mmCIF file of C-alpha atoms in Angstrom:
data_model
loop_
_atom_site.group_PDB
_atom_site.id
_atom_site.type_symbol
_atom_site.label_atom_id
_atom_site.label_comp_id
_atom_site.label_asym_id
_atom_site.label_seq_id
_atom_site.Cartn_x
_atom_site.Cartn_y
_atom_site.Cartn_z
ATOM 1 C CA MET A 1 104.955 98.760 99.183
ATOM 2 C CA LEU A 2 103.058 101.166 97.041
ATOM 3 C CA PRO A 3 101.785 104.726 96.988
ATOM 4 C CA THR A 4 98.207 105.734 97.689
ATOM 5 C CA ASP A 5 96.567 109.148 97.770
ATOM 6 C CA THR A 6 97.781 109.541 101.353
ATOM 7 C CA ASN A 7 100.236 107.163 103.061
ATOM 8 C CA TYR A 8 102.595 104.697 101.453
ATOM 9 C CA ALA A 9 101.030 101.279 101.994
ATOM 10 C CA LEU A 10 101.706 97.584 102.306
ATOM 11 C CA GLY A 11 99.455 95.558 100.038
ATOM 12 C CA CYS A 12 98.643 92.044 98.938
ATOM 13 C CA LEU A 13 96.007 89.985 97.186
ATOM 14 C CA PRO A 14 92.997 89.958 99.521
ATOM 15 C CA GLN A 15 91.866 86.346 99.030
ATOM 16 C CA ASP A 16 95.285 84.880 99.929
ATOM 17 C CA GLU A 17 95.161 84.453 103.704
ATOM 18 C CA ALA A 18 98.797 83.294 103.925
ATOM 19 C CA VAL A 19 100.042 86.436 102.159
ATOM 20 C CA CYS A 20 97.826 88.592 104.391
ATOM 21 C CA ALA A 21 99.366 86.820 107.408
ATOM 22 C CA ARG A 22 102.851 87.725 106.141
ATOM 23 C CA LEU A 23 101.801 91.356 105.774
ATOM 24 C CA TYR A 24 100.534 91.338 109.379
ATOM 25 C CA ASP A 25 103.784 89.793 110.572
ATOM 26 C CA ILE A 26 105.911 92.384 108.771
ATOM 27 C CA LYS A 27 103.817 95.284 110.061
ATOM 28 C CA GLN A 28 103.413 93.737 113.537
ATOM 29 C CA ARG A 29 99.691 94.386 113.191
ATOM 30 C CA PRO A 30 97.173 92.776 115.563
ATOM 31 C CA ALA A 31 94.946 90.298 113.684
ATOM 32 C CA GLU A 32 91.781 91.966 115.000
ATOM 33 C CA LYS A 33 92.541 95.119 112.957
ATOM 34 C CA PRO A 34 91.058 94.408 109.510
ATOM 35 C CA LEU A 35 92.625 95.291 106.185
ATOM 36 C CA THR A 36 91.133 97.797 103.758
ATOM 37 C CA LEU A 37 90.116 96.777 100.245
ATOM 38 C CA PHE A 38 91.359 99.173 97.538
ATOM 39 C CA VAL A 39 89.145 98.987 94.436
ATOM 40 C CA ARG A 40 89.188 100.536 90.960
ATOM 41 C CA ASP A 41 85.748 102.136 91.030
ATOM 42 C CA ALA A 42 82.418 102.299 92.827
ATOM 43 C CA ALA A 43 80.954 99.352 90.896
ATOM 44 C CA GLU A 44 83.824 97.113 91.971
ATOM 45 C CA GLY A 45 83.435 98.315 95.551
ATOM 46 C CA MET A 46 79.711 97.609 95.541
ATOM 47 C CA ALA A 47 80.430 94.022 94.447
ATOM 48 C CA TYR A 48 82.076 93.424 97.865
ATOM 49 C CA ALA A 49 79.306 95.115 99.834
ATOM 50 C CA ASP A 50 75.845 94.196 101.049
ATOM 51 C CA LEU A 51 74.009 97.514 100.946
ATOM 52 C CA SER A 52 70.532 98.340 102.155
ATOM 53 C CA PRO A 53 68.644 100.823 99.932
ATOM 54 C CA GLU A 54 69.627 103.671 102.299
ATOM 55 C CA GLU A 55 73.269 102.585 102.342
ATOM 56 C CA GLU A 56 73.332 102.287 98.558
ATOM 57 C CA VAL A 57 72.101 105.882 98.151
ATOM 58 C CA LEU A 58 74.777 107.149 100.564
ATOM 59 C CA PHE A 59 77.477 104.983 98.953
ATOM 60 C CA LYS A 60 76.700 106.131 95.412
ATOM 61 C CA ASP A 61 76.515 109.794 96.465
ATOM 62 C CA LEU A 62 79.833 109.750 98.339
ATOM 63 C CA ALA A 63 81.593 107.698 95.649
ATOM 64 C CA ALA A 64 80.373 110.108 92.947
ATOM 65 C CA ARG A 65 81.610 113.124 94.918
ATOM 66 C CA PHE A 66 84.890 111.855 96.380
ATOM 67 C CA TRP A 67 86.150 108.797 94.454
ATOM 68 C CA PRO A 68 88.739 108.436 93.307
ATOM 69 C CA GLY A 69 90.219 110.118 96.363
ATOM 70 C CA PRO A 70 91.225 109.723 100.008
ATOM 71 C CA LEU A 71 87.892 108.476 101.400
ATOM 72 C CA ASN A 72 87.306 105.062 103.043
ATOM 73 C CA LEU A 73 83.724 103.828 103.089
ATOM 74 C CA ILE A 74 82.860 101.201 105.713
ATOM 75 C CA VAL A 75 79.865 99.128 104.652
ATOM 76 C CA SER A 76 78.339 95.758 105.417
ATOM 77 C CA ALA A 77 80.420 92.975 103.862
ATOM 78 C CA GLY A 78 78.791 91.075 101.023
ATOM 79 C CA PRO A 79 79.262 87.428 99.990
ATOM 80 C CA LYS A 80 82.198 88.315 97.690
ATOM 81 C CA ALA A 81 84.194 89.998 100.512
ATOM 82 C CA PRO A 82 87.267 88.076 101.711
ATOM 83 C CA LYS A 83 86.328 85.579 104.424
ATOM 84 C CA HIS A 84 89.346 85.130 106.665
ATOM 85 C CA LYS A 85 90.628 86.541 109.929
ATOM 86 C CA TYR A 86 92.333 89.554 108.335
ATOM 87 C CA PHE A 87 88.974 91.045 107.306
ATOM 88 C CA ASP A 88 86.013 91.867 109.503
ATOM 89 C CA ALA A 89 83.245 89.286 109.037
ATOM 90 C CA ARG A 90 80.485 91.912 109.217
ATOM 91 C CA THR A 91 81.909 95.012 107.523
ATOM 92 C CA ILE A 92 84.463 95.958 104.903
ATOM 93 C CA SER A 93 86.390 99.181 104.393
ATOM 94 C CA LEU A 94 86.575 100.211 100.734
ATOM 95 C CA VAL A 95 88.798 102.828 99.083
ATOM 96 C CA CYS A 96 89.171 104.023 95.502
ATOM 97 C CA ASN A 97 92.274 106.216 95.098
ATOM 98 C CA ARG A 98 93.405 108.296 92.137
ATOM 99 C CA ASN A 99 97.139 107.462 92.426
ATOM 100 C CA SER A 100 98.187 106.328 88.946
ATOM 101 C CA ALA A 101 100.725 103.714 90.109
ATOM 102 C CA LEU A 102 98.147 102.131 92.419
ATOM 103 C CA ARG A 103 95.479 102.197 89.710
ATOM 104 C CA ALA A 104 97.864 100.540 87.224
ATOM 105 C CA LEU A 105 98.589 97.779 89.739
ATOM 106 C CA LEU A 106 94.870 97.228 90.398
ATOM 107 C CA ASP A 107 94.373 96.886 86.652
ATOM 108 C CA ALA A 108 97.346 94.506 86.392
ATOM 109 C CA VAL A 109 95.910 92.168 89.048
ATOM 110 C CA ASP A 110 92.408 92.709 87.610
ATOM 111 C CA GLY A 111 90.839 93.351 90.977
ATOM 112 C CA PRO A 112 91.254 94.838 94.425
ATOM 113 C CA LEU A 113 94.193 94.786 96.804
ATOM 114 C CA ALA A 114 94.159 94.431 100.580
ATOM 115 C CA MET A 115 96.162 97.280 102.064
ATOM 116 C CA THR A 116 97.289 99.016 105.235
ATOM 117 C CA SER A 117 99.586 101.969 105.848
ATOM 118 C CA ALA A 118 103.326 101.235 105.737
ATOM 119 C CA ASN A 119 104.153 101.878 109.357
ATOM 120 C CA ILE A 120 104.756 99.622 112.345
ATOM 121 C CA SER A 121 101.482 99.041 114.205
ATOM 122 C CA GLY A 122 101.194 100.995 117.402
ATOM 123 C CA THR A 123 103.791 103.598 116.428
ATOM 124 C CA THR A 124 103.017 107.207 115.684
ATOM 125 C CA VAL A 125 104.198 108.788 112.462
ATOM 126 C CA ASP A 126 104.437 112.561 112.335
ATOM 127 C CA GLY A 127 102.598 113.345 109.101
ATOM 128 C CA LEU A 128 102.008 110.899 106.265
ATOM 129 C CA VAL A 129 104.103 107.783 105.624
ATOM 130 C CA SER A 130 106.406 108.717 102.738
ATOM 131 C CA ALA A 131 108.159 106.383 100.304
ATOM 132 C CA ALA A 132 111.445 107.066 102.096
ATOM 133 C CA LEU A 133 110.027 106.227 105.531
ATOM 134 C CA ALA A 134 108.320 103.094 104.223
ATOM 135 C CA ALA A 135 111.578 101.932 102.630
ATOM 136 C CA GLU A 136 113.467 102.640 105.862
ATOM 137 C CA LEU A 137 110.941 100.678 107.945
ATOM 138 C CA PHE A 138 110.414 97.676 105.655
ATOM 139 C CA GLY A 139 112.988 97.789 102.842
ATOM 140 C CA ASP A 140 114.487 94.294 102.757
ATOM 141 C CA ARG A 141 111.339 92.553 104.052
ATOM 142 C CA ILE A 142 109.193 93.632 101.099
ATOM 143 C CA GLU A 143 109.214 91.814 97.766
ATOM 144 C CA VAL A 144 108.051 94.719 95.588
ATOM 145 C CA PHE A 145 108.504 98.453 96.001
ATOM 146 C CA VAL A 146 106.438 100.630 93.655
ATOM 147 C CA PRO A 147 108.061 104.066 93.392
ATOM 148 C CA PRO A 148 105.918 107.187 93.482
ATOM 149 C CA VAL A 149 104.967 108.545 90.063
ATOM 150 C CA ASP A 150 102.342 111.169 90.842
ATOM 151 C CA SER A 151 103.230 114.589 92.063
ATOM 152 C CA ASP A 152 101.814 115.641 95.426
ATOM 153 C CA ALA A 153 98.193 114.523 95.561
ATOM 154 C CA GLY A 154 97.374 117.491 97.794
ATOM 155 C CA THR A 155 96.613 115.477 100.902
ATOM 156 C CA THR A 156 98.001 116.432 104.272
ATOM 157 C CA GLN A 157 96.332 113.800 106.457
ATOM 158 C CA SER A 158 95.391 110.147 106.374
ATOM 159 C CA SER A 159 92.128 109.414 104.571
ATOM 160 C CA THR A 160 88.730 110.302 105.932
ATOM 161 C CA ILE A 161 86.908 107.176 107.117
ATOM 162 C CA VAL A 162 83.112 107.111 107.000
ATOM 163 C CA SER A 163 80.792 104.317 108.129
ATOM 164 C CA LEU A 164 77.526 103.829 106.254
ATOM 165 C CA VAL A 165 76.454 100.759 108.252
ATOM 166 C CA GLY A 166 72.815 100.958 109.250
ATOM 167 C CA GLY A 167 72.066 103.617 106.641
ATOM 168 C CA ARG A 168 73.566 106.322 108.835
ATOM 169 C CA LEU A 169 76.629 108.346 107.864
ATOM 170 C CA GLU A 170 79.208 108.465 110.691
ATOM 171 C CA VAL A 171 82.660 110.022 110.352
ATOM 172 C CA VAL A 172 85.069 107.607 112.046
ATOM 173 C CA ARG A 173 88.242 109.599 111.235
ATOM 174 C CA GLN A 174 88.472 113.052 109.710
ATOM 175 C CA GLY A 175 91.039 113.583 106.991
ATOM 176 C CA ASP A 176 91.262 116.152 104.201
ATOM 177 C CA VAL A 177 87.924 115.063 102.689
ATOM 178 C CA VAL A 178 85.047 116.803 104.477
ATOM 179 C CA VAL A 179 81.819 114.817 104.175
ATOM 180 C CA GLN A 180 78.580 116.704 104.794
#
């Protein structure tokens, strides 16, 4: 479990399908709900995408304005994107957060992590998933717990999710980041 700019999250190496399966089992997450890829920067994110010229312009603009930060960008998946049942075959959700503990871990593994919020699938959490709630829900079933190191990141909601597929910007979920 590790902190992000919004919710505490469960994470694993994205290319390891068996580890992703364990994460899904722990979270009780349906396999048809894909994981999100957390990257270090826009260039790393673009390496996992297949962007049309229109999508690339939108991607670069939004990444320059809001990354690192609580914004997920859904784009067409490129050849480098993980190719197993825990990722969508057509699209990939990419995030670049500013949380220092998360960024240090991404540097330590020298690449992205597959992540999802640290709650039980299908349950509602009032507010964001905190370190304490994540530990209560998953404590002894998780191999590594990364404690929070940043002070409040200023977020009050889960991340904003925006789709850029087809060269059109569509807000899928509104969070604190307002995309215009």
